[in-house]
Amino acid sequence: MSKINKKKHSPGGLLLLILLGLASFGLLLAFLLRGKNVALFNPKGLIAQAQLDLMLLTIIVLLVIALPTLFLVFFIAWKYRESNQKTIHHSGTRHSKLLDLSMWSIPTAFMLVLAVIMWSATHRLVPQKTIAADAKPIRIQVVSMRWKWLFIYPDYNIATVNFVQVPLDTPVQFDLTADEAPMSSFWIPNLGGQLYSMTGHVNRLNLIADTPGDYPGSSAEINGAGFSGMKFTARASNMDDFYRWVQEVKQSPEVLDTATYDGVLEPSENNSVAVYSAYTKGLYDRVLTKYAGSHTQRPAIYEAKH
Amino acid sequence: MKELLLGKLDGNALPHEWFTIAGSISFILLVIITALIITRLKRWKWLWNDWLTSVDPKKIGIMYFFVSGFMLIRGGLDAIMLWLQQALSSGSSQGYLSADHYQQIFTAHGNIMVFFVAMGFIFGLINYIVPLQIGARDLASPFLNTLGFWLFVAGVVMVNMFFLFGGEYAATGWLAVAPLSGKEFSPGVGVDYWIWSLQISGIGTTLGAINFIMTILKMRAPGMTLWKMPMFTWGSLCSMIMAVTVFPLLTATLFLVFFDRYLGTHFFTTLGGGDPMMYTNLIWMWGHPEVYILMLPAFGVFSEVVSTFSRKAIASYTSNVLGMIGVSVLALSVWLHHFFTMGAGANVNAFFGVMTMIIAIPTSVLVFTWIATMYKGRIRFDTPMLWFLGFVVIFAIGGIAGVMLAVPPVDFQLHNSLFLVAHFHSMVIGGVLFGIFCAITYWFPKFTGLKLNERIGRYAFWCWMIGFCMSFIPMYILGMLGATRRLDHYDASTGWQPFFVLMLIGGIIIAIGVALQLAQILASFIQKNRLRDTTGDPWNGRTLEWATASPPQFYNFTVIPHITTRDAFWEKKHHKLPKPAYEDIHMPKNTAAGIYISIFAFLVGFGFVWEIIWLVAVSIIGIIVVFVVRGFNEHPEYTITAAEVQQLEETRARKDLAVSRPEKHDDTDEDMGLWQLIGIVFGFAKDVIRNKRWRKW
Ligand code: HEM
Ligand SMILES: [Cu+2]
């Protein structure tokens, strides 16, 4: 064994090698990231921004405890290596109450800090909460199907598939449900976190956009063969453009009546965008009541609106 | 009539796609070649009597290692296939797998890695090491133990059976989320294979766990109080108690899925009053503790290794043990963090967030006890220590990611993304798998009487480290880019492809690491004279397992030791051992009942998959009959008299003496390097070909 120790590179050389390797890998990654939409670091609305801030805060608090700990592990391992003649080695262990105490109290303190941050943030950023803003919130009812997203605008009597447009600086209430589909998860990372959509159940997700643009959305939860292709675009535009778009949709020859709806409901993959100038009244409620008698629960806020 | 006889099974079920054909051919070839080799070597009897029917936990442990090692390669192949698909399938390219096939592969990959690799290795280690560490000769119920092992094997066969019959595995993710796993959305037999593979091996796990709890609580050597138990035994005890607590829940949940699928009940369906959210809760109430069931024994391994290689007793033993107990208790109360996004209110989410953070406290305490143990130690950096240091780095990264995921609003963004996937791979590879590798290098001399080749071991370690970083750092970044998990295709405009390519390269480096580990074992056997350990204690160990010969006699201890202190063996070494007074030893007899029961259990599952009712009925009767016959067997034990023990011991001593004088010409002065190994292998192959040696085989 002693032979191997002698032959081993000095820890300094090894460290240098590791750091060099990591640095060049980091450079490579940075190079590859140029001009990409790093969605989580590219928030386009209040919610996504708040979630990013919270994430960064969490990382910082965690690094403050993790980095010194990691450093300590390697420093101690290096300092008390067998070949180091200059340090004192002990084979016995003295029991120290103080050591025990600090072992438990340091992480406890850190987790306490995090828990406090987390508790208030969780309440502040609860997805069901309507976002406070000057503009009146816009309601969008979302139905996840195999394998596409149907968006219904009850305020404008229009519907779309795999495309949703929202006005800037206006709180958006997505009422998520599903029809003849396994659980899916509605996620537009540039605008904020996801929520599940489930049959017979309304999950409300509040989001808001503050920059015009097209943002990718998808199902984050696996739900069958067409899962990867279940994508949509969320377009944020100013109010005028939004109204112009609504008018455009209203010109569409297609109407989402019951028969059309049943057609849309058929499983299909990689669907392109479709727009409907009107839909049959009560469509969304029918989707919900289809599963009545199951565990149907509507959030209180939903009942209040109806 | 046909339906009565064969259920749903018909010609369509036979392999007809390239991957099932390839799988079936490999499966069948493997069986045939193994059978041929055994026949050629005339080893059937030996295999049956010495291994398959053995109730010796050491042999069962080794058999677990073989099965799990094999499944590691099987699951690793899946991983490479997944990564290859993702590296290719951008934009107009669809890759080489269909979505459905891709989904089956990641489901199988997850099941295999968790149930049949990680669990198998952990059970193997517990089998081999725990009885030695507590000074026991065998287990509380040797029969339950073989039964558990063979049910595990039945699960392994079941998870691969779809290659031969049916051609599809579940395409639902490793936990078969509802309602996707219901008949409505998954009509094929894939989910049924999933159910029965987990059901059978899960019952085996419960039985094994009960057995080990009883063994640890009841069969410790005199004087070994709970608070004198070694760390690995503590970790195993915590882990097994958790297993007994939550595996029945898995069994029940699987039965409910089974009822939904076979009887048309509506527990988890979308219609008819079913509640898929209930399934999500149930499966994670089991699923979260499950990951800690894997982790706790690994924590124990690291404690042992740090202490041995620092040549100090573990610092703050009490804190360390309380840390492990804390983790296992808390782990039962955090399951909801797996679905913050299901829409629970802020209070519920925040509560489970806090619970999850609390669990990070005892986890950090464990790390601190390791630092304190190294402090002022005399640390040597043999490969087990390298695995430990690698573990610390990766575990820290994964831990940070874990706590981030425990903050609900942050989790809304990271849930179901590749960031989450990177988190748990950091934990399961860096934590559990590195722990297993660490344990295997550490205890290999105990298993075989040989130390492992250090040099190639180092190469393997670095391949794992570099490959891991290369695959999983890009995976964390992909999560940040908004990439969800389980994608078989993505748009070119996302620009994700280079990261997926890096992941594939990393995966290949890891595969080289695995190849090197196999080479390491081979090289160690080639240099067996140099690496032989005749002392039984190659690392200057502290715990009782090192007091036995390497490998230990089948009865473990000639004389059961009396324990007075924690590091029992360390203290003993520094005193003169008294000459052993031989005594009669009672050992359990071999039994094949576990094998028979598992074959029947497999057939029950197979019968249910294909709805062959007579097969189910016959097999259930079969199980009952074997149990009854086994119950009437009045002599499950036999006695080795003191004189026989003495003779065995003396033969052993003579043998050890003979091999401890190595033949010099065979002995080089260093562990063999990779090139040398390759040279030897080529030389051997050349010799075989040139001298037509196969004729003699
Ligand atoms: C510091 C300790 C840990 C914390 C705070 C933590 C936290 C979490 C959280 C919050 C999730 C859910 C994320 C989501 O689905 O959005 C998660 C997932 C997971 N964790 Fe951990 N974790 C920790 C340690 C571990 C360990 C030790 C293991 C395994 C040995 C592990 C394995 C997993 C697995 C397998 C999953 C997800 C499985 C899936 O969704 O398929 N974690 N963890
Ligand atoms: Cu968990």
Coordinates of N, CA and C in Angstrom, one line a residue, chain B residues 515-696:
Chain B
A515 N -17.0 -1.4 -17.2 CA -16.1 -2.4 -17.8 C -14.8 -2.5 -17.0
L516 N -14.3 -1.4 -16.5 CA -13.1 -1.4 -15.7 C -13.3 -2.1 -14.4
Q517 N -14.5 -2.0 -13.8 CA -14.7 -2.7 -12.6 C -14.7 -4.2 -12.8
L518 N -15.2 -4.6 -13.9 CA -15.1 -6.0 -14.2 C -13.7 -6.4 -14.4
A519 N -12.9 -5.6 -15.2 CA -11.5 -5.8 -15.4 C -10.8 -5.9 -14.0
Q520 N -11.2 -5.0 -13.1 CA -10.6 -5.0 -11.8 C -10.7 -6.3 -11.1
I521 N -11.9 -6.9 -11.2 CA -12.1 -8.2 -10.5 C -11.3 -9.3 -11.2
L522 N -11.3 -9.2 -12.5 CA -10.5 -10.2 -13.3 C -9.0 -10.1 -12.9
A523 N -8.5 -8.9 -12.9 CA -7.1 -8.7 -12.6 C -6.8 -9.2 -11.2
S524 N -7.7 -9.0 -10.3 CA -7.4 -9.4 -8.9 C -7.3 -10.9 -8.8
F525 N -8.2 -11.6 -9.6 CA -8.1 -13.1 -9.5 C -6.8 -13.5 -10.2
I526 N -6.3 -12.8 -11.3 CA -5.1 -13.2 -11.9 C -3.9 -13.1 -10.9
Q527 N -4.0 -12.0 -10.2 CA -2.9 -11.8 -9.2 C -3.2 -12.3 -7.8
K528 N -3.9 -13.4 -7.8 CA -4.4 -13.8 -6.5 C -3.4 -14.0 -5.4
N529 N -2.2 -14.5 -5.8 CA -1.2 -14.7 -4.8 C -0.8 -13.4 -4.1
R530 N -0.6 -12.4 -5.0 CA -0.2 -11.1 -4.4 C -1.3 -10.5 -3.5
L531 N -2.5 -10.7 -3.9 CA -3.6 -9.9 -3.2 C -4.3 -10.7 -2.1
R532 N -3.8 -12.0 -1.9 CA -4.5 -12.8 -1.0 C -4.4 -12.2 0.4
D533 N -5.5 -12.4 1.1 CA -5.5 -11.9 2.5 C -5.7 -13.1 3.4
T534 N -4.7 -13.5 4.1 CA -4.8 -14.7 5.0 C -5.1 -14.3 6.4
T535 N -5.0 -13.0 6.7 CA -5.2 -12.6 8.1 C -6.7 -12.5 8.5
G536 N -7.5 -12.3 7.4 CA -8.9 -12.1 7.7 C -9.1 -10.6 8.0
D537 N -8.1 -9.8 8.1 CA -8.2 -8.4 8.5 C -7.3 -7.5 7.7
P538 N -7.5 -7.4 6.4 CA -6.6 -6.6 5.6 C -6.5 -5.1 5.8
W539 N -7.6 -4.6 6.4 CA -7.6 -3.1 6.5 C -7.3 -2.6 7.9
N540 N -7.0 -3.5 8.8 CA -6.9 -3.2 10.2 C -8.2 -2.7 10.7
G541 N -9.2 -3.6 10.5 CA -10.6 -3.2 10.8 C -10.9 -3.2 12.3
R542 N -12.1 -2.8 12.5 CA -12.5 -2.5 13.9 C -13.7 -3.4 14.4
T543 N -14.5 -3.9 13.4 CA -15.7 -4.6 13.8 C -15.5 -6.1 13.6
L544 N -16.5 -6.8 14.2 CA -16.4 -8.2 14.4 C -16.2 -9.0 13.1
E545 N -16.7 -8.5 12.0 CA -16.5 -9.4 10.7 C -15.1 -9.6 10.4
W546 N -14.2 -8.7 10.9 CA -12.8 -8.9 10.6 C -12.1 -9.9 11.5
A547 N -12.8 -10.3 12.5 CA -12.3 -11.3 13.4 C -12.4 -12.7 12.8
T548 N -13.1 -12.9 11.7 CA -13.3 -14.2 11.1 C -12.2 -14.4 10.0
A549 N -12.1 -15.6 9.5 CA -11.2 -15.8 8.4 C -11.9 -15.2 7.1
S550 N -11.1 -15.0 6.1 CA -11.6 -14.5 4.8 C -11.5 -15.6 3.8
P551 N -12.5 -16.1 3.1 CA -13.9 -15.9 3.6 C -14.2 -16.7 4.8
P552 N -15.2 -16.3 5.6 CA -15.4 -17.0 6.9 C -15.9 -18.4 6.7
Q553 N -15.7 -19.2 7.7 CA -16.3 -20.6 7.7 C -17.8 -20.5 7.6
F554 N -18.4 -21.5 7.2 CA -19.9 -21.4 7.0 C -20.6 -21.1 8.3
Y555 N -19.9 -21.5 9.4 CA -20.6 -21.2 10.7 C -20.1 -19.9 11.3
N556 N -19.4 -19.1 10.5 CA -18.9 -17.7 10.9 C -17.9 -17.7 12.0
F557 N -18.4 -18.1 13.2 CA -17.5 -18.0 14.3 C -17.3 -19.3 15.0
T558 N -16.0 -19.7 15.2 CA -15.8 -20.9 15.9 C -16.4 -20.9 17.3
V559 N -16.1 -19.8 17.9 CA -16.6 -19.5 19.2 C -17.3 -18.2 19.2
I560 N -18.5 -18.1 19.7 CA -19.2 -16.8 19.7 C -18.5 -15.9 20.6
P561 N -18.1 -14.7 20.2 CA -17.4 -13.8 21.0 C -18.2 -13.2 22.1
H562 N -17.6 -12.7 23.2 CA -18.3 -11.9 24.1 C -17.9 -10.5 23.9
I563 N -18.9 -9.6 23.8 CA -18.6 -8.2 23.5 C -18.6 -7.3 24.7
T564 N -17.6 -6.5 24.8 CA -17.6 -5.6 25.9 C -17.6 -4.1 25.4
T565 N -17.1 -3.9 24.2 CA -17.0 -2.5 23.8 C -17.5 -2.3 22.4
R566 N -17.6 -1.1 21.9 CA -18.1 -0.8 20.6 C -17.3 -1.4 19.5
D567 N -16.1 -1.0 19.3 CA -15.3 -1.5 18.2 C -14.8 -2.9 18.7
A568 N -15.6 -3.9 18.7 CA -15.3 -5.1 19.4 C -14.0 -5.7 19.0
F569 N -13.8 -5.8 17.7 CA -12.6 -6.5 17.3 C -11.4 -5.7 17.5
W570 N -11.4 -4.4 17.4 CA -10.3 -3.5 17.6 C -9.7 -3.7 19.0
E571 N -10.6 -3.7 20.0 CA -10.2 -3.9 21.3 C -9.6 -5.3 21.5
K572 N -10.2 -6.3 20.9 CA -9.7 -7.7 21.0 C -8.3 -7.8 20.5
K573 N -8.1 -7.2 19.3 CA -6.8 -7.3 18.7 C -5.7 -6.9 19.6
H574 N -6.0 -6.0 20.5 CA -4.9 -5.5 21.3 C -4.8 -6.3 22.6
H575 N -5.6 -7.3 22.7 CA -5.4 -8.3 23.8 C -5.1 -9.6 23.2
K576 N -4.5 -10.5 24.0 CA -4.3 -11.8 23.5 C -5.6 -12.6 23.5
L577 N -5.8 -13.3 22.3 CA -7.0 -14.1 22.3 C -6.8 -15.4 23.0
P578 N -7.8 -15.8 23.8 CA -7.6 -17.1 24.4 C -7.8 -18.2 23.4
K579 N -7.1 -19.4 23.6 CA -7.3 -20.5 22.7 C -8.7 -20.9 22.7
P580 N -9.3 -21.1 21.5 CA -10.7 -21.4 21.4 C -11.0 -22.7 22.0
A581 N -12.1 -22.8 22.8 CA -12.6 -24.0 23.3 C -13.7 -24.4 22.3
Y582 N -13.5 -25.5 21.5 CA -14.5 -25.8 20.5 C -15.8 -26.3 21.1
E583 N -16.8 -26.0 20.5 CA -18.1 -26.5 21.0 C -19.0 -27.0 19.8
D584 N -20.1 -27.6 20.1 CA -21.0 -28.1 19.1 C -21.7 -26.9 18.5
I585 N -21.9 -27.0 17.1 CA -22.5 -25.9 16.5 C -23.8 -26.4 15.8
H586 N -24.9 -25.7 15.9 CA -26.1 -26.1 15.2 C -26.3 -25.2 14.0
M587 N -26.4 -25.8 12.9 CA -26.6 -25.0 11.7 C -27.9 -25.5 11.0
P588 N -28.5 -24.5 10.2 CA -29.7 -24.9 9.5 C -29.4 -25.7 8.3
K589 N -30.3 -26.6 7.9 CA -30.1 -27.4 6.7 C -30.5 -26.7 5.5
N590 N -29.9 -27.0 4.4 CA -30.3 -26.5 3.1 C -31.7 -26.8 2.8
T591 N -32.3 -25.9 2.0 CA -33.7 -26.2 1.6 C -34.0 -25.7 0.2
A592 N -34.8 -26.4 -0.5 CA -35.2 -26.0 -1.8 C -36.6 -25.4 -1.8
A593 N -37.2 -25.3 -0.6 CA -38.6 -24.9 -0.6 C -38.7 -23.5 -1.1
G594 N -37.7 -22.6 -0.8 CA -37.8 -21.2 -1.3 C -37.9 -21.2 -2.8
I595 N -37.1 -22.0 -3.4 CA -37.1 -22.1 -4.9 C -38.4 -22.5 -5.4
Y596 N -39.0 -23.6 -4.8 CA -40.3 -24.1 -5.3 C -41.3 -23.0 -5.2
I597 N -41.4 -22.4 -4.0 CA -42.4 -21.4 -3.7 C -42.3 -20.3 -4.7
S598 N -41.1 -19.9 -5.0 CA -40.9 -18.7 -5.9 C -41.3 -19.1 -7.3
I599 N -41.0 -20.3 -7.7 CA -41.5 -20.7 -9.0 C -43.0 -20.6 -9.1
F600 N -43.6 -21.1 -8.1 CA -45.1 -21.1 -8.1 C -45.6 -19.6 -8.0
A601 N -44.9 -18.8 -7.2 CA -45.3 -17.4 -7.2 C -45.1 -16.7 -8.5
F602 N -44.1 -17.1 -9.2 CA -43.9 -16.5 -10.5 C -45.0 -16.9 -11.4
L603 N -45.4 -18.2 -11.3 CA -46.5 -18.7 -12.2 C -47.8 -18.1 -11.8
V604 N -48.0 -17.8 -10.6 CA -49.2 -17.0 -10.2 C -49.3 -15.7 -10.9
G605 N -48.2 -15.0 -10.9 CA -48.1 -13.7 -11.5 C -48.3 -13.8 -13.0
F606 N -47.6 -14.8 -13.6 CA -47.6 -15.0 -15.0 C -49.1 -15.4 -15.4
G607 N -49.7 -16.2 -14.6 CA -51.1 -16.6 -14.9 C -52.0 -15.4 -14.9
F608 N -51.8 -14.5 -13.9 CA -52.6 -13.3 -13.8 C -52.4 -12.4 -15.0
V609 N -51.1 -12.3 -15.4 CA -50.8 -11.4 -16.6 C -51.6 -11.8 -17.8
W610 N -51.6 -13.1 -18.0 CA -52.3 -13.6 -19.2 C -53.7 -14.2 -18.9
E611 N -54.2 -14.0 -17.7 CA -55.5 -14.5 -17.4 C -55.7 -16.0 -17.6
I612 N -54.7 -16.7 -17.2 CA -54.8 -18.2 -17.3 C -55.2 -18.7 -15.9
I613 N -56.4 -18.8 -15.7 CA -56.9 -19.0 -14.3 C -56.5 -20.3 -13.7
W614 N -56.5 -21.4 -14.5 CA -56.1 -22.7 -13.9 C -54.7 -22.7 -13.4
L615 N -53.8 -21.9 -14.1 CA -52.4 -21.8 -13.7 C -52.3 -21.1 -12.4
V616 N -53.1 -20.1 -12.2 CA -53.1 -19.3 -11.0 C -53.5 -20.3 -9.9
A617 N -54.6 -21.0 -10.1 CA -55.2 -21.9 -9.1 C -54.2 -23.0 -8.7
V618 N -53.6 -23.6 -9.7 CA -52.7 -24.7 -9.4 C -51.5 -24.2 -8.7
S619 N -51.0 -23.0 -9.1 CA -49.8 -22.5 -8.5 C -50.0 -22.1 -7.0
I620 N -51.2 -21.6 -6.7 CA -51.5 -21.2 -5.4 C -51.5 -22.5 -4.5
I621 N -52.2 -23.5 -5.0 CA -52.2 -24.8 -4.3 C -50.7 -25.2 -4.1
G622 N -49.9 -25.1 -5.2 CA -48.5 -25.5 -5.1 C -47.8 -24.8 -3.9
I623 N -48.0 -23.5 -3.8 CA -47.4 -22.8 -2.7 C -47.8 -23.3 -1.4
I624 N -49.1 -23.5 -1.2 CA -49.6 -24.0 0.0 C -49.0 -25.4 0.4
V625 N -48.9 -26.2 -0.6 CA -48.4 -27.6 -0.4 C -46.9 -27.5 0.1
V626 N -46.2 -26.7 -0.6 CA -44.7 -26.6 -0.2 C -44.6 -26.1 1.2
F627 N -45.4 -25.1 1.5 CA -45.4 -24.5 2.9 C -45.7 -25.6 3.9
V628 N -46.7 -26.4 3.6 CA -47.2 -27.4 4.6 C -46.1 -28.5 4.7
V629 N -45.6 -28.9 3.6 CA -44.5 -30.0 3.6 C -43.3 -29.5 4.4
R630 N -43.0 -28.2 4.1 CA -41.8 -27.6 4.8 C -42.1 -27.5 6.3
G631 N -43.4 -27.2 6.7 CA -43.8 -27.1 8.1 C -43.7 -28.4 8.8
F632 N -43.9 -29.5 8.1 CA -43.8 -30.8 8.8 C -42.4 -31.4 8.9
N633 N -41.5 -30.7 8.2 CA -40.1 -31.1 8.3 C -39.6 -30.9 9.7
E634 N -39.3 -32.0 10.4 CA -39.0 -31.8 11.8 C -37.5 -31.5 12.1
H635 N -36.7 -31.7 11.1 CA -35.3 -31.6 11.4 C -34.6 -30.5 10.5
P636 N -35.0 -29.3 10.6 CA -34.4 -28.2 9.8 C -33.0 -27.9 10.2
E637 N -32.5 -28.5 11.2 CA -31.1 -28.2 11.7 C -30.3 -29.4 11.8
Y638 N -29.0 -29.3 11.8 CA -28.1 -30.4 12.1 C -27.0 -29.9 12.9
T639 N -26.2 -30.8 13.5 CA -25.2 -30.4 14.5 C -23.8 -30.8 13.9
I640 N -22.9 -29.9 14.1 CA -21.5 -30.2 13.9 C -20.9 -30.3 15.2
T641 N -20.3 -31.5 15.5 CA -19.7 -31.7 16.8 C -18.4 -30.9 17.0
A642 N -18.1 -30.7 18.2 CA -16.9 -30.0 18.6 C -15.7 -30.5 17.9
A643 N -15.6 -31.9 17.8 CA -14.5 -32.5 17.2 C -14.4 -32.2 15.7
E644 N -15.6 -32.2 15.0 CA -15.6 -31.8 13.6 C -15.2 -30.4 13.4
V645 N -15.7 -29.5 14.3 CA -15.3 -28.1 14.2 C -13.8 -28.0 14.3
Q646 N -13.2 -28.7 15.3 CA -11.8 -28.6 15.4 C -11.1 -29.0 14.2
Q647 N -11.6 -30.1 13.6 CA -10.9 -30.6 12.4 C -11.1 -29.6 11.2
L648 N -12.3 -29.0 11.1 CA -12.5 -28.0 10.1 C -11.5 -26.8 10.3
E649 N -11.4 -26.4 11.5 CA -10.6 -25.3 11.8 C -9.1 -25.6 11.4
E650 N -8.7 -26.8 11.8 CA -7.3 -27.1 11.6 C -7.0 -27.3 10.1
T651 N -7.9 -27.9 9.3 CA -7.7 -28.0 7.9 C -7.6 -26.6 7.3
R652 N -8.5 -25.7 7.8 CA -8.5 -24.3 7.3 C -7.1 -23.7 7.5
A653 N -6.7 -23.8 8.7 CA -5.4 -23.2 9.1 C -4.3 -23.7 8.3
R654 N -4.3 -25.0 8.0 CA -3.2 -25.6 7.1 C -3.3 -25.0 5.7
K655 N -4.5 -24.9 5.2 CA -4.7 -24.3 3.9 C -4.2 -22.9 3.8
D656 N -4.6 -22.1 4.8 CA -4.2 -20.7 4.8 C -2.7 -20.6 4.9
L657 N -2.0 -21.5 5.7 CA -0.6 -21.4 5.8 C 0.0 -21.7 4.5
A658 N -0.5 -22.7 3.8 CA 0.0 -23.1 2.5 C 0.0 -21.9 1.5
V659 N -1.1 -21.3 1.4 CA -1.2 -20.2 0.4 C -0.6 -18.9 0.8
S660 N -0.3 -18.8 2.1 CA 0.3 -17.5 2.6 C 1.8 -17.5 2.2
R661 N 2.3 -18.6 1.7 CA 3.7 -18.6 1.1 C 3.6 -18.5 -0.4
P662 N 3.5 -17.4 -0.9 CA 3.2 -17.2 -2.4 C 4.4 -17.7 -3.2
E663 N 4.1 -18.3 -4.4 CA 5.2 -18.6 -5.3 C 5.7 -17.4 -5.9
K664 N 7.0 -17.2 -5.7 CA 7.5 -15.8 -6.0 C 7.4 -15.5 -7.5
H665 N 7.5 -16.4 -8.4 CA 7.5 -16.0 -9.8 C 6.2 -15.5 -10.2
D666 N 5.2 -15.8 -9.5 CA 3.8 -15.3 -9.9 C 3.6 -13.9 -9.4
D667 N 4.4 -13.5 -8.5 CA 4.1 -12.3 -7.7 C 4.9 -11.1 -8.3
T668 N 4.2 -10.2 -8.8 CA 4.9 -8.9 -9.1 C 4.7 -8.0 -8.0
D669 N 5.3 -6.9 -8.1 CA 5.4 -6.1 -6.9 C 4.4 -5.1 -6.8
E670 N 3.5 -5.0 -7.8 CA 2.5 -4.0 -7.8 C 1.2 -4.6 -8.2
D671 N 0.1 -3.8 -8.0 CA -1.1 -4.2 -8.6 C -1.0 -4.0 -10.1
M672 N -1.6 -5.0 -10.8 CA -1.5 -5.0 -12.2 C -2.1 -3.8 -12.8
G673 N -1.5 -3.2 -13.8 CA -2.2 -2.1 -14.5 C -3.1 -2.6 -15.6
L674 N -3.7 -1.6 -16.3 CA -4.7 -2.0 -17.3 C -4.0 -2.7 -18.5
W675 N -2.9 -2.1 -19.0 CA -2.2 -2.6 -20.1 C -1.7 -4.0 -19.9
Q676 N -1.2 -4.2 -18.7 CA -0.7 -5.5 -18.4 C -1.8 -6.5 -18.4
L677 N -3.0 -6.1 -17.9 CA -4.1 -7.0 -17.9 C -4.5 -7.4 -19.4
I678 N -4.6 -6.3 -20.2 CA -5.0 -6.6 -21.6 C -4.0 -7.5 -22.2
G679 N -2.7 -7.3 -21.9 CA -1.6 -8.2 -22.4 C -1.9 -9.6 -22.0
I680 N -2.2 -9.8 -20.8 CA -2.4 -11.2 -20.3 C -3.6 -11.8 -21.0
V681 N -4.7 -11.0 -21.1 CA -5.9 -11.6 -21.7 C -5.6 -11.9 -23.2
F682 N -4.9 -11.0 -23.9 CA -4.6 -11.3 -25.3 C -3.6 -12.6 -25.4
G683 N -2.6 -12.6 -24.5 CA -1.7 -13.7 -24.5 C -2.5 -15.0 -24.3
F684 N -3.4 -15.0 -23.4 CA -4.2 -16.2 -23.1 C -5.0 -16.6 -24.3
A685 N -5.7 -15.6 -24.9 CA -6.5 -15.9 -26.1 C -5.6 -16.4 -27.2
K686 N -4.4 -15.9 -27.4 CA -3.5 -16.3 -28.4 C -3.1 -17.8 -28.2
D687 N -2.8 -18.0 -26.9 CA -2.4 -19.4 -26.5 C -3.5 -20.4 -26.8
V688 N -4.7 -20.0 -26.5 CA -5.9 -20.9 -26.7 C -6.0 -21.2 -28.2
I689 N -5.9 -20.1 -29.0 CA -6.1 -20.3 -30.4 C -5.0 -21.1 -31.1
R690 N -3.8 -20.7 -30.7 CA -2.6 -21.3 -31.4 C -2.5 -22.8 -31.0
N691 N -2.7 -23.1 -29.8 CA -2.6 -24.5 -29.3 C -3.9 -25.3 -29.4
K692 N -4.9 -24.7 -30.0 CA -6.2 -25.3 -30.1 C -6.6 -25.9 -28.8
R693 N -6.6 -25.1 -27.8 CA -6.9 -25.6 -26.5 C -8.3 -26.0 -26.2
W694 N -9.2 -25.4 -27.1 CA -10.6 -25.7 -26.9 C -10.9 -27.2 -27.0
R695 N -10.0 -27.9 -27.8 CA -10.3 -29.3 -27.9 C -10.4 -30.0 -26.6
K696 N -9.6 -29.5 -25.7 CA -9.6 -30.2 -24.4 C -10.8 -29.9 -23.6

